[in-house]
Amino acid sequence: MLNKVELLRIFCTAAQSDSFKAAAVRLHISPQAVTRAVQQLEQNTGEVLFHRSTRHIKLTRFAEEFLQQAQASLAQLDALFQKRQTDREHVIAGLVRVAAPKVLRPILMPVFTALAQRHQALQLDLRFSDQIADVVDEQIDVGVRIGSVRDNSFIARTVAQVGLYLTASPSLLAEYGEPADLEQLALMPVTQLMDRATGRPWHWYFRDGALWSPKRSCFIVDDAEAEVEATLAGLGVSQLASYSVIQHIRSGALVRLLPELEPKAWPLSVYRPQRGPVSERVRLVVDNLVQALSDREIFPESP
């Protein structure tokens, strides 16, 4: 059974043709399909729409008025979809809520500011937090996560790996020497990042899931950027996310220590909490995040 829009389109084409056969040729369907559509529409309206003869068809008086209404309705419907298509081609507008780890803010903010400048009708609602977002309550459209995305209902794409690098400044190593193992590391001053959820410093992670707690914490902070600055200043050895220090390691401002003890890298993913159709504004944000977070200059491949 055809829907009402298809019935109206067939009726309008038949009304402008000499016969159902001629209408079928224009519509690329069979004459029987045209006949069935007209009959179905007549049942729906409770009115006869065509006077039929062996040679031609003619609209009934009711059908003449009905044709004008049908053509106007179809024109409005076509204009509605044409407007949406035109809008998509020229303006991307609407709200997109994004959840991302606070530690990625320095990398992501240039992406979002560039998007906002290029698409002024786009409204970005950014939720930076070290806690995993409640995507339902917060109505999140797009998320970024370091670590596994365990919810199977999410549409997730892993774009990079995040390693944990043990680092120190050359000045600190000149004073204490470069540690050969964890026993020597325990004799050196270190910095630590505070876990805001527990109020205690994070453990350090090493190969095979081993945890290690520094004994000589000289600098404890609850902000990852501040810990990088402290490490650059030579205050202590730090275990830092690879993306936050890779440029400093390449420049020689920091030295990577004991790489053989590093833990397995964590996946970095861009995800959508909802399956189904994806609006152009959401796809735009997803594509830009994927591109930015796939940059191997910032997120090197894990060894």
mmCIF file of C-alpha atoms in Angstrom:
data_model
loop_
_atom_site.group_PDB
_atom_site.id
_atom_site.type_symbol
_atom_site.label_atom_id
_atom_site.label_comp_id
_atom_site.label_asym_id
_atom_site.label_seq_id
_atom_site.Cartn_x
_atom_site.Cartn_y
_atom_site.Cartn_z
ATOM 1 C CA MET A 1 0.000 0.000 0.000
ATOM 2 C CA LEU A 2 1.358 3.387 -1.008
ATOM 3 C CA ASN A 3 1.607 6.278 1.427
ATOM 4 C CA LYS A 4 -0.562 9.342 0.989
ATOM 5 C CA VAL A 5 2.179 11.503 -0.506
ATOM 6 C CA GLU A 6 2.849 8.912 -3.221
ATOM 7 C CA LEU A 7 -0.888 8.650 -3.915
ATOM 8 C CA LEU A 8 -1.136 12.420 -4.375
ATOM 9 C CA ARG A 9 1.861 12.483 -6.724
ATOM 10 C CA ILE A 10 0.387 9.733 -8.892
ATOM 11 C CA PHE A 11 -3.016 11.455 -8.901
ATOM 12 C CA CYS A 12 -1.530 14.814 -9.955
ATOM 13 C CA THR A 13 0.426 13.185 -12.760
ATOM 14 C CA ALA A 14 -2.667 11.274 -13.969
ATOM 15 C CA ALA A 15 -4.715 14.493 -13.850
ATOM 16 C CA GLN A 16 -2.232 16.075 -16.280
ATOM 17 C CA SER A 17 -2.236 13.062 -18.635
ATOM 18 C CA ASP A 18 -4.653 11.759 -21.251
ATOM 19 C CA SER A 19 -4.740 8.268 -19.794
ATOM 20 C CA PHE A 20 -3.475 6.148 -16.949
ATOM 21 C CA LYS A 21 -1.083 4.537 -19.424
ATOM 22 C CA ALA A 22 0.419 7.909 -20.307
ATOM 23 C CA ALA A 23 0.732 8.743 -16.589
ATOM 24 C CA ALA A 24 2.451 5.394 -15.991
ATOM 25 C CA VAL A 25 5.028 6.170 -18.692
ATOM 26 C CA ARG A 26 5.819 9.527 -17.067
ATOM 27 C CA LEU A 27 6.101 7.925 -13.628
ATOM 28 C CA HIS A 28 8.045 4.833 -14.827
ATOM 29 C CA ILE A 29 5.515 2.485 -13.252
ATOM 30 C CA SER A 30 2.864 0.153 -14.684
ATOM 31 C CA PRO A 31 -0.634 1.337 -15.747
ATOM 32 C CA GLN A 32 -2.036 -1.126 -13.192
ATOM 33 C CA ALA A 33 -0.100 0.652 -10.441
ATOM 34 C CA VAL A 34 -1.646 3.973 -11.474
ATOM 35 C CA THR A 35 -5.115 2.422 -11.495
ATOM 36 C CA ARG A 36 -4.633 0.920 -8.031
ATOM 37 C CA ALA A 37 -3.332 4.225 -6.642
ATOM 38 C CA VAL A 38 -6.327 6.143 -7.997
ATOM 39 C CA GLN A 39 -8.695 3.545 -6.589
ATOM 40 C CA GLN A 40 -7.032 3.723 -3.189
ATOM 41 C CA LEU A 41 -7.248 7.520 -3.183
ATOM 42 C CA GLU A 42 -10.913 7.335 -4.156
ATOM 43 C CA GLN A 43 -11.535 5.020 -1.215
ATOM 44 C CA ASN A 44 -9.734 7.429 1.107
ATOM 45 C CA THR A 45 -11.689 10.475 -0.109
ATOM 46 C CA GLY A 46 -15.002 8.691 -0.642
ATOM 47 C CA GLU A 47 -15.289 10.403 -4.047
ATOM 48 C CA VAL A 48 -14.867 9.383 -7.672
ATOM 49 C CA LEU A 49 -11.892 11.254 -9.115
ATOM 50 C CA PHE A 50 -11.977 10.370 -12.821
ATOM 51 C CA HIS A 51 -14.557 9.784 -15.512
ATOM 52 C CA ARG A 52 -13.022 6.889 -17.412
ATOM 53 C CA SER A 53 -13.519 5.757 -21.031
ATOM 54 C CA THR A 54 -11.595 3.449 -23.314
ATOM 55 C CA ARG A 55 -9.821 6.422 -24.893
ATOM 56 C CA HIS A 56 -9.218 8.976 -22.180
ATOM 57 C CA ILE A 57 -9.858 10.092 -18.608
ATOM 58 C CA LYS A 58 -11.403 13.285 -17.275
ATOM 59 C CA LEU A 59 -11.431 14.789 -13.796
ATOM 60 C CA THR A 60 -14.702 14.882 -11.903
ATOM 61 C CA ARG A 61 -15.892 18.211 -10.489
ATOM 62 C CA PHE A 62 -14.704 17.151 -7.003
ATOM 63 C CA ALA A 63 -11.345 16.099 -8.422
ATOM 64 C CA GLU A 64 -10.746 19.494 -10.040
ATOM 65 C CA GLU A 65 -10.862 21.223 -6.671
ATOM 66 C CA PHE A 66 -9.013 18.371 -4.990
ATOM 67 C CA LEU A 67 -6.233 18.654 -7.604
ATOM 68 C CA GLN A 68 -5.579 22.286 -6.670
ATOM 69 C CA GLN A 69 -5.304 21.390 -2.994
ATOM 70 C CA ALA A 70 -3.081 18.387 -3.733
ATOM 71 C CA GLN A 71 -0.715 20.424 -5.920
ATOM 72 C CA ALA A 72 -0.448 23.156 -3.276
ATOM 73 C CA SER A 73 0.294 20.620 -0.535
ATOM 74 C CA LEU A 74 2.965 18.848 -2.579
ATOM 75 C CA ALA A 75 4.555 22.185 -3.480
ATOM 76 C CA GLN A 76 4.764 23.121 0.222
ATOM 77 C CA LEU A 77 6.270 19.743 1.053
ATOM 78 C CA ASP A 78 8.864 20.032 -1.706
ATOM 79 C CA ALA A 79 9.711 23.569 -0.615
ATOM 80 C CA LEU A 80 10.199 22.400 2.989
ATOM 81 C CA PHE A 81 12.750 19.760 2.012
ATOM 82 C CA GLN A 82 14.375 22.039 -0.534
ATOM 83 C CA LYS A 83 14.851 24.672 2.195
ATOM 84 C CA ARG A 84 16.470 22.128 4.507
ATOM 85 C CA GLN A 85 18.777 21.007 1.718
ATOM 86 C CA THR A 86 19.725 24.601 0.955
ATOM 87 C CA ASP A 87 20.302 25.320 4.645
ATOM 88 C CA ARG A 88 22.594 22.316 4.921
ATOM 89 C CA GLU A 89 24.626 23.510 1.969
ATOM 90 C CA HIS A 90 25.204 26.991 3.359
ATOM 91 C CA VAL A 91 24.613 27.119 7.134
ATOM 92 C CA ILE A 92 25.317 24.547 9.835
ATOM 93 C CA ALA A 93 23.365 25.582 12.904
ATOM 94 C CA GLY A 94 22.191 24.242 16.228
ATOM 95 C CA LEU A 95 23.465 22.982 19.561
ATOM 96 C CA VAL A 96 26.122 20.285 20.035
ATOM 97 C CA ARG A 97 27.065 19.191 23.567
ATOM 98 C CA VAL A 98 30.565 17.761 23.923
ATOM 99 C CA ALA A 99 32.101 15.943 26.893
ATOM 100 C CA ALA A 100 35.886 15.595 27.109
ATOM 101 C CA PRO A 101 38.611 15.061 29.722
ATOM 102 C CA LYS A 102 39.854 18.267 31.268
ATOM 103 C CA VAL A 103 43.442 17.231 30.578
ATOM 104 C CA LEU A 104 42.749 17.481 26.817
ATOM 105 C CA ARG A 105 41.460 21.053 27.006
ATOM 106 C CA PRO A 106 44.673 22.665 25.641
ATOM 107 C CA ILE A 107 44.493 20.437 22.553
ATOM 108 C CA LEU A 108 40.739 20.640 21.990
ATOM 109 C CA MET A 109 40.097 24.337 22.560
ATOM 110 C CA PRO A 110 41.791 25.402 19.288
ATOM 111 C CA VAL A 111 39.539 22.912 17.474
ATOM 112 C CA PHE A 112 36.381 24.294 19.043
ATOM 113 C CA THR A 113 37.310 27.951 18.640
ATOM 114 C CA ALA A 114 38.083 27.387 14.958
ATOM 115 C CA LEU A 115 34.724 25.651 14.490
ATOM 116 C CA ALA A 116 32.875 28.484 16.229
ATOM 117 C CA GLN A 117 34.609 31.063 14.048
ATOM 118 C CA ARG A 118 33.837 29.232 10.795
ATOM 119 C CA HIS A 119 30.244 28.309 11.702
ATOM 120 C CA GLN A 120 28.743 31.178 13.668
ATOM 121 C CA ALA A 121 25.289 29.562 13.811
ATOM 122 C CA LEU A 122 26.785 26.514 15.537
ATOM 123 C CA GLN A 123 26.350 26.501 19.328
ATOM 124 C CA LEU A 124 28.950 24.486 21.252
ATOM 125 C CA ASP A 125 28.278 23.411 24.852
ATOM 126 C CA LEU A 126 31.588 22.039 26.186
ATOM 127 C CA ARG A 127 31.813 19.900 29.326
ATOM 128 C CA PHE A 128 35.467 19.469 30.401
ATOM 129 C CA SER A 129 35.782 17.125 33.359
ATOM 130 C CA ASP A 130 38.039 14.366 34.657
ATOM 131 C CA GLN A 131 34.904 12.446 35.672
ATOM 132 C CA ILE A 132 33.098 10.298 33.095
ATOM 133 C CA ALA A 133 30.050 12.209 31.882
ATOM 134 C CA ASP A 134 26.505 10.953 32.382
ATOM 135 C CA VAL A 135 25.635 11.177 28.701
ATOM 136 C CA VAL A 136 21.893 10.743 29.275
ATOM 137 C CA ASP A 137 21.399 13.317 32.037
ATOM 138 C CA GLU A 138 23.747 15.799 30.379
ATOM 139 C CA GLN A 139 22.343 15.088 26.881
ATOM 140 C CA ILE A 140 25.796 14.661 25.394
ATOM 141 C CA ASP A 141 26.011 14.492 21.584
ATOM 142 C CA VAL A 142 29.744 13.792 21.188
ATOM 143 C CA GLY A 143 32.349 12.610 23.668
ATOM 144 C CA VAL A 144 36.094 12.087 23.904
ATOM 145 C CA ARG A 145 37.449 9.460 26.273
ATOM 146 C CA ILE A 146 40.875 8.234 27.352
ATOM 147 C CA GLY A 147 40.528 4.543 28.163
ATOM 148 C CA SER A 148 38.118 1.856 27.057
ATOM 149 C CA VAL A 149 34.569 2.754 25.992
ATOM 150 C CA ARG A 150 32.708 -0.111 27.633
ATOM 151 C CA ASP A 151 29.144 0.862 26.715
ATOM 152 C CA ASN A 152 28.265 -1.224 23.648
ATOM 153 C CA SER A 153 25.477 1.172 22.714
ATOM 154 C CA PHE A 154 28.041 3.904 21.939
ATOM 155 C CA ILE A 155 29.392 4.456 18.450
ATOM 156 C CA ALA A 156 33.087 4.812 19.257
ATOM 157 C CA ARG A 157 36.151 5.279 17.074
ATOM 158 C CA THR A 158 39.656 4.844 18.494
ATOM 159 C CA VAL A 159 41.827 7.550 16.933
ATOM 160 C CA ALA A 160 45.085 7.410 18.924
ATOM 161 C CA GLN A 161 46.939 5.926 21.885
ATOM 162 C CA VAL A 162 47.893 7.748 25.078
ATOM 163 C CA GLY A 163 51.040 6.536 26.781
ATOM 164 C CA LEU A 164 52.388 7.365 30.238
ATOM 165 C CA TYR A 165 55.952 8.656 30.068
ATOM 166 C CA LEU A 166 58.341 8.926 33.001
ATOM 167 C CA THR A 167 60.076 12.271 32.456
ATOM 168 C CA ALA A 168 62.540 14.630 34.070
ATOM 169 C CA SER A 169 64.407 17.792 33.146
ATOM 170 C CA PRO A 170 68.095 17.653 32.166
ATOM 171 C CA SER A 171 68.905 19.892 35.144
ATOM 172 C CA LEU A 172 67.351 17.428 37.598
ATOM 173 C CA LEU A 173 69.208 14.514 36.012
ATOM 174 C CA ALA A 174 72.466 16.454 36.164
ATOM 175 C CA GLU A 175 71.993 16.672 39.947
ATOM 176 C CA TYR A 176 70.617 13.192 40.720
ATOM 177 C CA GLY A 177 71.672 11.098 37.744
ATOM 178 C CA GLU A 178 69.421 9.044 35.484
ATOM 179 C CA PRO A 179 67.707 6.181 37.359
ATOM 180 C CA ALA A 180 68.382 2.655 36.100
ATOM 181 C CA ASP A 181 65.412 1.071 37.907
ATOM 182 C CA LEU A 182 62.596 1.783 40.370
ATOM 183 C CA GLU A 183 64.906 1.463 43.374
ATOM 184 C CA GLN A 184 67.020 4.361 42.160
ATOM 185 C CA LEU A 185 63.872 6.267 41.152
ATOM 186 C CA ALA A 186 62.630 5.999 44.750
ATOM 187 C CA LEU A 187 65.603 8.100 45.869
ATOM 188 C CA MET A 188 64.681 11.016 43.604
ATOM 189 C CA PRO A 189 62.172 13.856 44.163
ATOM 190 C CA VAL A 190 58.966 13.492 42.179
ATOM 191 C CA THR A 191 55.812 15.418 41.342
ATOM 192 C CA GLN A 192 52.350 13.891 41.622
ATOM 193 C CA LEU A 193 48.881 14.602 40.275
ATOM 194 C CA MET A 194 46.015 14.706 42.765
ATOM 195 C CA ASP A 195 42.956 12.500 42.195
ATOM 196 C CA ARG A 196 40.130 14.934 42.911
ATOM 197 C CA ALA A 197 37.667 12.102 43.524
ATOM 198 C CA THR A 198 39.687 10.674 46.451
ATOM 199 C CA GLY A 199 41.789 13.657 47.532
ATOM 200 C CA ARG A 200 44.927 11.521 47.232
ATOM 201 C CA PRO A 201 47.729 11.467 44.641
ATOM 202 C CA TRP A 202 47.380 9.009 41.776
ATOM 203 C CA HIS A 203 49.507 5.885 41.824
ATOM 204 C CA TRP A 204 52.051 5.519 39.061
ATOM 205 C CA TYR A 205 51.442 2.753 36.530
ATOM 206 C CA PHE A 206 54.087 0.468 35.104
ATOM 207 C CA ARG A 207 54.366 -2.590 32.884
ATOM 208 C CA ASP A 208 52.117 -5.609 33.515
ATOM 209 C CA GLY A 209 49.690 -3.553 35.621
ATOM 210 C CA ALA A 210 52.163 -2.814 38.407
ATOM 211 C CA LEU A 211 51.339 0.152 40.674
ATOM 212 C CA TRP A 212 53.985 2.277 42.381
ATOM 213 C CA SER A 213 53.655 4.992 45.023
ATOM 214 C CA PRO A 214 56.451 7.598 45.150
ATOM 215 C CA LYS A 215 58.078 8.153 48.522
ATOM 216 C CA ARG A 216 59.541 11.647 48.000
ATOM 217 C CA SER A 217 56.738 13.797 46.587
ATOM 218 C CA CYS A 218 58.033 17.341 46.493
ATOM 219 C CA PHE A 219 55.197 18.832 44.443
ATOM 220 C CA ILE A 220 51.541 17.747 44.416
ATOM 221 C CA VAL A 221 49.000 19.481 42.194
ATOM 222 C CA ASP A 222 45.478 18.842 40.912
ATOM 223 C CA ASP A 223 46.118 20.258 37.430
ATOM 224 C CA ALA A 224 47.972 18.319 34.714
ATOM 225 C CA GLU A 225 49.300 21.445 32.986
ATOM 226 C CA ALA A 226 50.761 22.706 36.253
ATOM 227 C CA GLU A 227 52.540 19.380 36.769
ATOM 228 C CA VAL A 228 54.139 19.659 33.319
ATOM 229 C CA GLU A 229 55.388 23.143 34.231
ATOM 230 C CA ALA A 230 56.811 21.839 37.500
ATOM 231 C CA THR A 231 58.613 19.067 35.632
ATOM 232 C CA LEU A 232 60.078 21.535 33.138
ATOM 233 C CA ALA A 233 61.275 23.636 36.065
ATOM 234 C CA GLY A 234 63.251 20.654 37.379
ATOM 235 C CA LEU A 235 61.252 20.153 40.566
ATOM 236 C CA GLY A 236 61.025 16.386 40.197
ATOM 237 C CA VAL A 237 60.511 13.288 38.066
ATOM 238 C CA SER A 238 56.930 12.989 36.763
ATOM 239 C CA GLN A 239 54.759 10.406 35.089
ATOM 240 C CA LEU A 240 52.849 12.346 32.445
ATOM 241 C CA ALA A 241 50.556 11.680 29.513
ATOM 242 C CA SER A 242 52.536 11.285 26.293
ATOM 243 C CA TYR A 243 50.666 14.032 24.412
ATOM 244 C CA SER A 244 51.463 16.598 27.117
ATOM 245 C CA VAL A 245 55.237 16.094 26.969
ATOM 246 C CA ILE A 246 56.092 14.696 23.519
ATOM 247 C CA GLN A 247 57.080 18.102 22.136
ATOM 248 C CA HIS A 248 59.261 18.815 25.183
ATOM 249 C CA ILE A 249 60.975 15.443 24.777
ATOM 250 C CA ARG A 250 61.648 16.124 21.095
ATOM 251 C CA SER A 251 63.079 19.560 21.907
ATOM 252 C CA GLY A 252 65.301 18.185 24.675
ATOM 253 C CA ALA A 253 63.569 20.155 27.435
ATOM 254 C CA LEU A 254 62.584 16.836 29.051
ATOM 255 C CA VAL A 255 64.115 13.360 29.040
ATOM 256 C CA ARG A 256 62.105 10.145 28.816
ATOM 257 C CA LEU A 257 63.149 7.645 31.484
ATOM 258 C CA LEU A 258 62.820 3.842 31.805
ATOM 259 C CA PRO A 259 60.684 3.350 28.666
ATOM 260 C CA GLU A 260 60.968 -0.427 29.104
ATOM 261 C CA LEU A 261 58.816 -0.136 32.245
ATOM 262 C CA GLU A 262 56.017 1.928 30.692
ATOM 263 C CA PRO A 263 52.474 0.543 30.939
ATOM 264 C CA LYS A 264 50.375 -0.367 27.925
ATOM 265 C CA ALA A 265 49.028 2.749 26.207
ATOM 266 C CA TRP A 266 45.370 3.688 26.677
ATOM 267 C CA PRO A 267 43.037 4.107 23.693
ATOM 268 C CA LEU A 268 41.808 7.607 22.878
ATOM 269 C CA SER A 269 38.327 7.530 21.362
ATOM 270 C CA VAL A 270 35.728 9.858 19.905
ATOM 271 C CA TYR A 271 32.222 8.536 20.515
ATOM 272 C CA ARG A 272 28.539 9.217 19.982
ATOM 273 C CA PRO A 273 26.168 7.968 22.708
ATOM 274 C CA GLN A 274 23.241 7.536 20.306
ATOM 275 C CA ARG A 275 22.825 5.244 17.310
ATOM 276 C CA GLY A 276 20.738 6.303 14.338
ATOM 277 C CA PRO A 277 20.789 9.326 12.026
ATOM 278 C CA VAL A 278 23.602 11.828 12.556
ATOM 279 C CA SER A 279 22.851 15.513 12.067
ATOM 280 C CA GLU A 280 25.290 17.522 9.985
ATOM 281 C CA ARG A 281 26.310 19.652 12.973
ATOM 282 C CA VAL A 282 27.201 16.564 15.046
ATOM 283 C CA ARG A 283 29.070 14.995 12.136
ATOM 284 C CA LEU A 284 31.001 18.237 11.677
ATOM 285 C CA VAL A 285 32.180 18.180 15.307
ATOM 286 C CA VAL A 286 33.019 14.465 15.181
ATOM 287 C CA ASP A 287 35.054 14.822 11.970
ATOM 288 C CA ASN A 288 37.045 17.754 13.339
ATOM 289 C CA LEU A 289 37.772 15.952 16.613
ATOM 290 C CA VAL A 290 38.886 12.809 14.787
ATOM 291 C CA GLN A 291 41.210 14.836 12.575
ATOM 292 C CA ALA A 292 42.763 16.743 15.480
ATOM 293 C CA LEU A 293 43.209 13.717 17.721
ATOM 294 C CA SER A 294 44.727 11.629 14.917
ATOM 295 C CA ASP A 295 47.725 13.952 14.674
ATOM 296 C CA ARG A 296 50.776 11.727 15.216
ATOM 297 C CA GLU A 297 52.904 14.748 16.051
ATOM 298 C CA ILE A 298 50.824 15.074 19.239
ATOM 299 C CA PHE A 299 49.756 11.453 19.725
ATOM 300 C CA PRO A 300 52.673 9.249 18.628
ATOM 301 C CA GLU A 301 52.166 5.574 17.950
ATOM 302 C CA SER A 302 52.896 3.499 21.030
ATOM 303 C CA PRO A 303 56.160 1.510 20.755
#
